[in-house]
Coordinates of C-alpha atoms in Angstrom, one line a residue:
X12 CA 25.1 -17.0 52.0
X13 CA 27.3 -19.1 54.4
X14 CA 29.7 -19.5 51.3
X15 CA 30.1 -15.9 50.9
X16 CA 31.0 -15.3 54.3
X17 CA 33.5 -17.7 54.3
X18 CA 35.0 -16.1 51.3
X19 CA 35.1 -13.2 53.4
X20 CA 36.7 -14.6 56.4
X21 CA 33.7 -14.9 58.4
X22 CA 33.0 -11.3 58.8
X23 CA 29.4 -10.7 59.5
X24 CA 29.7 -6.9 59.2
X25 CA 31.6 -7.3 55.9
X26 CA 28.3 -9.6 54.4
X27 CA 26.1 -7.1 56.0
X28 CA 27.8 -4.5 53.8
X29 CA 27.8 -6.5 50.7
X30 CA 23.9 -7.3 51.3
X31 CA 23.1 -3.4 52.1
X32 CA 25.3 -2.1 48.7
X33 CA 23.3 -5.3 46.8
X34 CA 20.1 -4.4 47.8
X35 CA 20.6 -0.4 47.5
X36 CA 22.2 -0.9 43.9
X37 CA 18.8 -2.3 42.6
X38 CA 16.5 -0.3 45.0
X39 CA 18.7 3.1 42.6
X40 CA 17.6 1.2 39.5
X41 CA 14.5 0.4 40.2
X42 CA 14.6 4.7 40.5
X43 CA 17.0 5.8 38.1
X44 CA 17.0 4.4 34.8
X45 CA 20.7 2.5 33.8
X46 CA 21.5 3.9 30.5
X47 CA 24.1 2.1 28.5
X48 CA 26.0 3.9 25.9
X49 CA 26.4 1.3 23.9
X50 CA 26.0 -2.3 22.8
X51 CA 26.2 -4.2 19.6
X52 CA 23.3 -6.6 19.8
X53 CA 22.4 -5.5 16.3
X54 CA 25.2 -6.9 14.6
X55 CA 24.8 -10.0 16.7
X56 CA 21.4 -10.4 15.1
X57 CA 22.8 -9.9 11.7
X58 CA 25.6 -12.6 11.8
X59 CA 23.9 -14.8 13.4
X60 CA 20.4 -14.5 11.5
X61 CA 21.0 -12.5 8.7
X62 CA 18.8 -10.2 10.4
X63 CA 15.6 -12.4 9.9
X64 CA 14.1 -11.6 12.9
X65 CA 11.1 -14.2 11.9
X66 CA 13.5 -17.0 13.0
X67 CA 13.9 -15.0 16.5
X68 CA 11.3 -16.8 18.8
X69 CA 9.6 -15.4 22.0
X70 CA 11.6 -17.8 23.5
X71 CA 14.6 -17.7 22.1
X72 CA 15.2 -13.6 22.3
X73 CA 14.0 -14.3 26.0
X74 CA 17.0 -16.5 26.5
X75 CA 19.9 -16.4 23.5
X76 CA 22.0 -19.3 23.1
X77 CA 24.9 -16.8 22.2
X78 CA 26.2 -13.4 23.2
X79 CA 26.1 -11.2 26.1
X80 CA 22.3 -9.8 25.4
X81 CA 18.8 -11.3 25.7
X82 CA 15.8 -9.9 27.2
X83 CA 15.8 -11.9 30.2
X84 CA 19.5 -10.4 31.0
X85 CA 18.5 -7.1 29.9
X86 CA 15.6 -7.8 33.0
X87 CA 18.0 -9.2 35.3
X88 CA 20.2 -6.4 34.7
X89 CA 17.3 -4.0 35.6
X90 CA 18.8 -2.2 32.2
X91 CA 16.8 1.1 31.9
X92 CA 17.7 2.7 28.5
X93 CA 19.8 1.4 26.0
X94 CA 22.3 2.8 22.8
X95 CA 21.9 0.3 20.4
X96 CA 24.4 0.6 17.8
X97 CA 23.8 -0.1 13.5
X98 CA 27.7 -0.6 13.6
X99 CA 29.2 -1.8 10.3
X100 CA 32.6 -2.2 9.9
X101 CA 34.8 0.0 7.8
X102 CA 36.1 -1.3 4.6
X103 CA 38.7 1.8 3.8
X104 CA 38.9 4.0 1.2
X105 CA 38.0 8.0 1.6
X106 CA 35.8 8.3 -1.4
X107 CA 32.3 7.7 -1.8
X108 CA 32.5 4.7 -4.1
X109 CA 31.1 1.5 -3.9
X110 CA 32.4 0.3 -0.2
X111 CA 30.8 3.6 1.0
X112 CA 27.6 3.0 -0.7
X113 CA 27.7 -0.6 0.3
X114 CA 28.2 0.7 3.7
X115 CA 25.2 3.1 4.1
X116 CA 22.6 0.2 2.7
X117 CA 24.6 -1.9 5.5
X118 CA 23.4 0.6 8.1
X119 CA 20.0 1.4 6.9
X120 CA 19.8 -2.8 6.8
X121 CA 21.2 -2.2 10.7
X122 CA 19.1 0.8 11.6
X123 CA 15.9 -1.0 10.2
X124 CA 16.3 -4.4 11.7
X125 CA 16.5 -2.5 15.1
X126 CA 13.1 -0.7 14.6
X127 CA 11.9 -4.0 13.8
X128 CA 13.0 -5.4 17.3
X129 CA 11.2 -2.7 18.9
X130 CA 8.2 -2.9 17.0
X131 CA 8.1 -6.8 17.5
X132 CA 8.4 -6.8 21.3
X133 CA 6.6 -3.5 22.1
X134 CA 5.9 -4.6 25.9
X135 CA 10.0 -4.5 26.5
X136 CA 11.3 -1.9 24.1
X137 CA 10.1 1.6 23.9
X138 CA 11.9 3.4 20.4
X139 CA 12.6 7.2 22.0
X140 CA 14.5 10.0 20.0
X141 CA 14.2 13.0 22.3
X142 CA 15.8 12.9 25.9
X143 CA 12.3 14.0 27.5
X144 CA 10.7 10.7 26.6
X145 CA 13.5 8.4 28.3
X146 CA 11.9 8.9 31.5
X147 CA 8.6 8.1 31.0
X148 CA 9.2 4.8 28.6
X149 CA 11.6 3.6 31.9
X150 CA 8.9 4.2 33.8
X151 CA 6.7 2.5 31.6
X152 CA 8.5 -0.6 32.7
X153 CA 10.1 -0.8 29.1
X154 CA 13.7 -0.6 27.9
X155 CA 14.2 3.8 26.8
X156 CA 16.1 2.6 23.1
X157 CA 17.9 4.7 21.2
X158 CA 19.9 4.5 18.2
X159 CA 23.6 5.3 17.3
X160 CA 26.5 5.2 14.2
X161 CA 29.6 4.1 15.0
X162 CA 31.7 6.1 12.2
X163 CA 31.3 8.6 9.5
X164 CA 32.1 5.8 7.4
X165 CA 29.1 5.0 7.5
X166 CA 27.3 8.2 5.9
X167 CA 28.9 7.7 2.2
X168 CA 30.5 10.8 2.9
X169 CA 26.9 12.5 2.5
X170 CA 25.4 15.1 5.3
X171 CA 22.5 14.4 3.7
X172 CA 22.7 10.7 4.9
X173 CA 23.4 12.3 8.1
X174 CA 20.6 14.2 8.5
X175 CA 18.4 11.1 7.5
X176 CA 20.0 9.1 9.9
X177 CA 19.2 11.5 12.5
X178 CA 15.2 11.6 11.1
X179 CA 15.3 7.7 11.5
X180 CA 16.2 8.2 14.8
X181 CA 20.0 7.9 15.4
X182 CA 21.0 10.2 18.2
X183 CA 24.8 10.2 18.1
X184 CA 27.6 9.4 15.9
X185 CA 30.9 7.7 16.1
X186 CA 33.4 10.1 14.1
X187 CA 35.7 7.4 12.9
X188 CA 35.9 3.4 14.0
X189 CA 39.3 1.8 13.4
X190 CA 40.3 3.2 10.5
X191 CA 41.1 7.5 10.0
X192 CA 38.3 8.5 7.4
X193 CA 37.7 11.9 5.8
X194 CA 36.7 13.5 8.6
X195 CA 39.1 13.0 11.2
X196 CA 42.1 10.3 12.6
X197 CA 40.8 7.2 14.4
X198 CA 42.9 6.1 17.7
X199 CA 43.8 2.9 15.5
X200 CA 45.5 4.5 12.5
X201 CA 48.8 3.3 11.6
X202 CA 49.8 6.5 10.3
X203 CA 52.3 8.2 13.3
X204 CA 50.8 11.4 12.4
X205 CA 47.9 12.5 14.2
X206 CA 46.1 15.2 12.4
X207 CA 43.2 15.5 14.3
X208 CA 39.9 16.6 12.3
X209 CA 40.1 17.8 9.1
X210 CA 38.7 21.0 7.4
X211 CA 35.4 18.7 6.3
X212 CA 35.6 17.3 9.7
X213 CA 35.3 20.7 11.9
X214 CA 32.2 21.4 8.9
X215 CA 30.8 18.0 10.0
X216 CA 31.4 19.1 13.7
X217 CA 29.1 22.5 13.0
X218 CA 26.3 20.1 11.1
X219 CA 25.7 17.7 14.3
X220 CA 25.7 20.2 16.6
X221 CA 23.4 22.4 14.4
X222 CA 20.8 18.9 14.1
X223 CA 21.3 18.2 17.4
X224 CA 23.0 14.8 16.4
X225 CA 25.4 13.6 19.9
X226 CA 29.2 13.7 18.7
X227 CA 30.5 10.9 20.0
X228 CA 34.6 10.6 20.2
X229 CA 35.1 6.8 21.2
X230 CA 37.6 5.7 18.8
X231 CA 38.7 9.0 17.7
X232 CA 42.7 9.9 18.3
X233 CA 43.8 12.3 21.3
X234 CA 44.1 15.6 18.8
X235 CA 41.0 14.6 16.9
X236 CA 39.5 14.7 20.8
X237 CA 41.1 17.9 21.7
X238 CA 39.7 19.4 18.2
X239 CA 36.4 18.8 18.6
X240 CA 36.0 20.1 22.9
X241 CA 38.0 23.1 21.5
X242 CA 34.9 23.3 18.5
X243 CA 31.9 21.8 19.6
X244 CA 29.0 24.0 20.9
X245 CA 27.3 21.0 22.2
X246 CA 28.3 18.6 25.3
X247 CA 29.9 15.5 23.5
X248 CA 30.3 12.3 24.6
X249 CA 32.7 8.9 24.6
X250 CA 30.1 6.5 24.5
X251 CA 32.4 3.1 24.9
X252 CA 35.9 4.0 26.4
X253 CA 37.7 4.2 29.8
X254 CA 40.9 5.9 31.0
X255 CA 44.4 5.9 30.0
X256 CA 46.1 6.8 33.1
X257 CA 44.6 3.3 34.3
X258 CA 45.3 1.3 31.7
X259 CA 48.1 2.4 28.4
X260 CA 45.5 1.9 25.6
X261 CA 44.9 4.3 22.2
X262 CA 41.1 3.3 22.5
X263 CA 41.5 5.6 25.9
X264 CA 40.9 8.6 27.4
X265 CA 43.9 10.9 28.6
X266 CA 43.7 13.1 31.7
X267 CA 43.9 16.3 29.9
X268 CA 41.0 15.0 27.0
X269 CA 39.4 14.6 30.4
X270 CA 39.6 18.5 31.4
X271 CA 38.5 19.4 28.4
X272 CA 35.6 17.2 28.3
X273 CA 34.6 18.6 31.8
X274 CA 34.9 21.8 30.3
X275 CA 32.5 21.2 27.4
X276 CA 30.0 19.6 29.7
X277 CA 30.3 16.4 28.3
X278 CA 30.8 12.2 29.6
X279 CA 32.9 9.7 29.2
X280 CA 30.6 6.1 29.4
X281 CA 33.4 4.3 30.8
X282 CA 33.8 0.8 28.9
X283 CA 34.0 -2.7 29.9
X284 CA 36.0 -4.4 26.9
X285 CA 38.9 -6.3 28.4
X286 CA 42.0 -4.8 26.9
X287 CA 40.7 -0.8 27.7
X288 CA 40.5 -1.9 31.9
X289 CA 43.3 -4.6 31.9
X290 CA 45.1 -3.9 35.2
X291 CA 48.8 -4.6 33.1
X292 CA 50.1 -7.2 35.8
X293 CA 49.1 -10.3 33.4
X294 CA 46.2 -10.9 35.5
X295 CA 42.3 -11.6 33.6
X296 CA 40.5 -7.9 34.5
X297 CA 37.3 -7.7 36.5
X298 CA 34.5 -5.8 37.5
X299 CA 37.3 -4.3 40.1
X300 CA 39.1 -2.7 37.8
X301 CA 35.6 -1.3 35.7
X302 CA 34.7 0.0 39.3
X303 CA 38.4 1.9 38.9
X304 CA 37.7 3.8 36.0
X305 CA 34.5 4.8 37.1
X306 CA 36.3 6.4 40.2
X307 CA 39.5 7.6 38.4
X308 CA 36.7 9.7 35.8
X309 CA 34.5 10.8 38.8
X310 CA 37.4 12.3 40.8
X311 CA 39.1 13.8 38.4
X312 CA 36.7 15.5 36.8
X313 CA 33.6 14.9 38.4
X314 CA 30.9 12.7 38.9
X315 CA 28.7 14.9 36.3
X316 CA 30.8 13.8 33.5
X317 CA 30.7 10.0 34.0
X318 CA 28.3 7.3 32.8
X319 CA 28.2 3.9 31.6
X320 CA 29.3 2.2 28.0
X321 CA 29.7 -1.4 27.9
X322 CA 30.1 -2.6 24.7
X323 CA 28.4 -5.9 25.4
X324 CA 28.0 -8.3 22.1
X325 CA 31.5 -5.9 20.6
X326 CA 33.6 -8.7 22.5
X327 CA 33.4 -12.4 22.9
X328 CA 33.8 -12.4 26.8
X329 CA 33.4 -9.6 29.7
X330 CA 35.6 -9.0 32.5
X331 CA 35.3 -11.6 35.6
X332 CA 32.2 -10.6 37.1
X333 CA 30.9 -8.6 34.2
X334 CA 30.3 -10.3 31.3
X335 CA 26.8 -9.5 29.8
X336 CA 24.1 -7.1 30.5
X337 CA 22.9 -9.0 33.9
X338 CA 25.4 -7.9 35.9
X339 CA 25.7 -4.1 36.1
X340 CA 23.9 -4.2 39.5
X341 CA 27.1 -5.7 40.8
X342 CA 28.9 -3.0 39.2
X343 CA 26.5 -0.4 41.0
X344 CA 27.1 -2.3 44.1
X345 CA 30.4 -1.8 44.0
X346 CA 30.6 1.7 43.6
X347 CA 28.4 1.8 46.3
X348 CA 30.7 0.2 48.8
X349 CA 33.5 2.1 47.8
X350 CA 31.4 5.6 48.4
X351 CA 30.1 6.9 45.6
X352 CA 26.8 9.2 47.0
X353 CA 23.3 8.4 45.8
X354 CA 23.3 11.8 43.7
X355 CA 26.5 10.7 42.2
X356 CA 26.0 7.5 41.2
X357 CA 21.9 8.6 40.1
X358 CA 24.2 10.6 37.1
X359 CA 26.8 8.0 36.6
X360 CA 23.9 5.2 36.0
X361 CA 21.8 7.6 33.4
X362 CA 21.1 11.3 34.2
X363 CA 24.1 12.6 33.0
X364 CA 23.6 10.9 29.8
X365 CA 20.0 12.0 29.6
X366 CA 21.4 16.1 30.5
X367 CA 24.0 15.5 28.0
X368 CA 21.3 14.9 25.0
X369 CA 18.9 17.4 26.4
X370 CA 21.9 19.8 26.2
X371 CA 22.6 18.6 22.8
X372 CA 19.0 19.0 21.6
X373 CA 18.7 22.9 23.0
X374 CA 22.0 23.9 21.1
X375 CA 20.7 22.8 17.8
X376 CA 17.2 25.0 18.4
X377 CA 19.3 27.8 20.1
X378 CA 21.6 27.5 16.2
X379 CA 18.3 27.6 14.1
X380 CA 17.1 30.3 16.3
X381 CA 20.0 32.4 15.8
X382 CA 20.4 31.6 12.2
X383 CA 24.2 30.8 13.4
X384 CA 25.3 27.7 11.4
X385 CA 24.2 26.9 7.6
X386 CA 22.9 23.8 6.5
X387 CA 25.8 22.0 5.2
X388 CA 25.2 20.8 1.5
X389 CA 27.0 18.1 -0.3
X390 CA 29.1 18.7 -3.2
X391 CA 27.4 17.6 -6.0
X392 CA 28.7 17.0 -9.4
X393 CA 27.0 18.8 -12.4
X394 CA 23.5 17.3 -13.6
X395 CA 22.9 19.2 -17.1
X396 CA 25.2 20.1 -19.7
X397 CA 25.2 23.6 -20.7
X398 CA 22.7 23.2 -23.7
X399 CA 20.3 21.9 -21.1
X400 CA 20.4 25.1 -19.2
X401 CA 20.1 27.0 -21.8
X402 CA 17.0 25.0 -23.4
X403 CA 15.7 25.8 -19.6
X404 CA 16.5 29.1 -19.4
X405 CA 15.2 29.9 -22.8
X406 CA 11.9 27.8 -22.0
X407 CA 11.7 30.1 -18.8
X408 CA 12.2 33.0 -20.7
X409 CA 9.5 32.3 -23.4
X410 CA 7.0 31.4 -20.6
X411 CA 8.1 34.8 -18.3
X412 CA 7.0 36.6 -22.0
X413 CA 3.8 35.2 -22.4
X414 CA 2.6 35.7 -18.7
X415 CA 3.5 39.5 -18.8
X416 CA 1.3 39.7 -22.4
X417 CA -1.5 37.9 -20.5
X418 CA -1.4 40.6 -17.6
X419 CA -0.9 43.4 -19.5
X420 CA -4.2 42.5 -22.2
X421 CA -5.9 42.2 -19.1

């Protein structure tokens, strides 16, 4: 303690301030569950054991010797309810060939071993798929988990895959990752052209809402963004990102994307990966600067559209003072001091989140109610050559014939 107030110049009132914000931040959590849009432990797991969760110890998952997430930082972080992403990379390509198909059993593989983490370690993780049972797993004293894709990639160009995802569980997905895809243009492409969402990609658009599947637009490009708030009949969300106006990158937000997403009722999770908050002056950014983005989203269009989407285990280091999942009560602290309300902040750390999938989840009964959207079926390629339909149909025929002679002798 007598180090931090000499850091502080020997101001009494200023430690008293930092003890208060400390000790409200975790008396909130202890509340008001911290829901964390996303984080990539999964593919941790998979590089480092090839998914073989039987070499994962009490001990070790307690305390890993790598990364940014274990369960005692997931503890020490008071985390509430976590996004866990079955990110795969994408290899390219548009068609649904053999990276595609490579891709989905990648996913399933992801998707799986994360079911397996919850059902290993029951008395910290609690699998949810509905918004309705976050609460009461939080209070449970577990970790609310919930599952998300990070690209259509990932679906083999299928929404049948899509709709199975969403049955295993998987509550939003990623339209694109770094590459553009057949849906829509990714904030990475290379191409100068930014076409926003394609004609499959506003069909796609109608499916998820019409499932209730979360769209999420982190990676997307700004008129693939635009596109979709202009289209969606659900909230949406940007489950990892921050704001542009703050710091110049593609992965980022724009003010106007930012109306528009107030508009729809959505949230940007604002992110903690280095290069999306770096301050520009050459300096290393910290937990300052994630504080800044948090504020920049909340005042411009309101603290109801704001949450919190770290990307832990998706980069090798965090900013100063945030580098893995034991440290967002700092972060909460720090909004604190700088005035964020109670009511505020309870949204920012998970209830806007939570109203956002809720929201999601009534649209898609409201659709089926209504009978307003379709299913949307894949475009299969023909099964039977002509002379097998008409064997069928003649076989049909023939059995049509004989049924009418039985009901008419009788």
């Amino acid at each position: 303690m007598q180090a931090s107030r000499t850091t502080m110049g020997g101001c009494d009132s200023q430690a008293d301030q930092f003890d208060h914000a400390a000790t409200a931040a975790r008396e909130l959590m202890r509340k008001v569950p911290l829901v964390d849009g996303h984080n990539d432990f999964a593919w941790m797991l998979r590089g480092w054991l090839r998914n073989r969760l039987d070499h994962l110890s009490n001990d070790t998952i307690q305390d890993m010797p790598i990364g940014q997430t274990d369960v005692r930082r997931l503890r020490e972080g008071q985390v509430g309810c976590q996004f866990w992403s079955a990110f795969v990379p994408d290899q390219g390509g548009l068609g649904a060939g053999e990276p595609q198909l490579e891709t989905l059993r990648t996913t399933l593989q992801q998707i799986d071993v994360l079911h397996a983490l919850f059902e290993r370690h029951p008395a910290t993780f609690g699998f949810v798929d509905t918004a309705d049972d976050i609460l009461p797993v939080f209070r449970s004293g577990r970790i609310a988990s919930l599952l998300g894709i990070e690209g259509l990639h990932q679906i083999a160009n299928s929404a049948s895959v899509l709709r199975m995802y969403h049955r295993l569980g998987v509550r939003y997905a990623t339209l694109c990752h770094d590459r553009s895809n057949l849906y829509c243009d990714s904030s990475n492409s290379k191409d100068s052209t930014d076409r926003g969402l394609s004609a499959q990609g506003r069909e796609m658009v109608a499916e998820m809402n019409r499932i209730g599947m979360m769209i999420d637009l982190s990676h997307t490009s700004h008129q693939t963004q635009l596109d979709v708030l202009a289209l969606s009949k659900a909230p949406v969300l940007f489950s990892h990102s921050s704001c542009f106006s703050l710091c110049n990158h593609p992965r980022n937000v724009t003010d106007d994307a930012l109306d528009k997403l107030a508009e729809n009722g959505g949230i940007i999770m604002i992110c903690f990966l280095p290069s999306l908050v770096d301050p520009g002056d050459g300096s290393k950014p910290t937990l300052a600067q994630i504080a800044d983005h948090v504020e920049h989203a909340g005042r411009r269009i309101g603290y109801a559209h704001v949450g919190i989407g770290s990307d832990f285990d998706g980069m090798l280091e965090g900013p100063e003072g945030m580098d893995d999942v034991s440290q967002y009560p700092q972060l909460v602290a720090e909004l604190i001091r700088r005035g964020v309300g109670e009511r505020d902040l309870a949204g920012v750390l998970g209830l806007n989140l939570i109203r956002v999938l809720k929201r999601a989840e009534e649209t898609a009964k409201e659709m089926d109610a209504s009978d307003e959207a379709a299913m949307l079926f894949d475009g299969e390629p023909e099964v039977w050559t002509k002379e097998q339909r008409l064997i069928l149909t003649e076989a049909g025929n023939r059995r049509r014939a004989q049924r009418k002679r039985v009901v008419s002798s009788n």
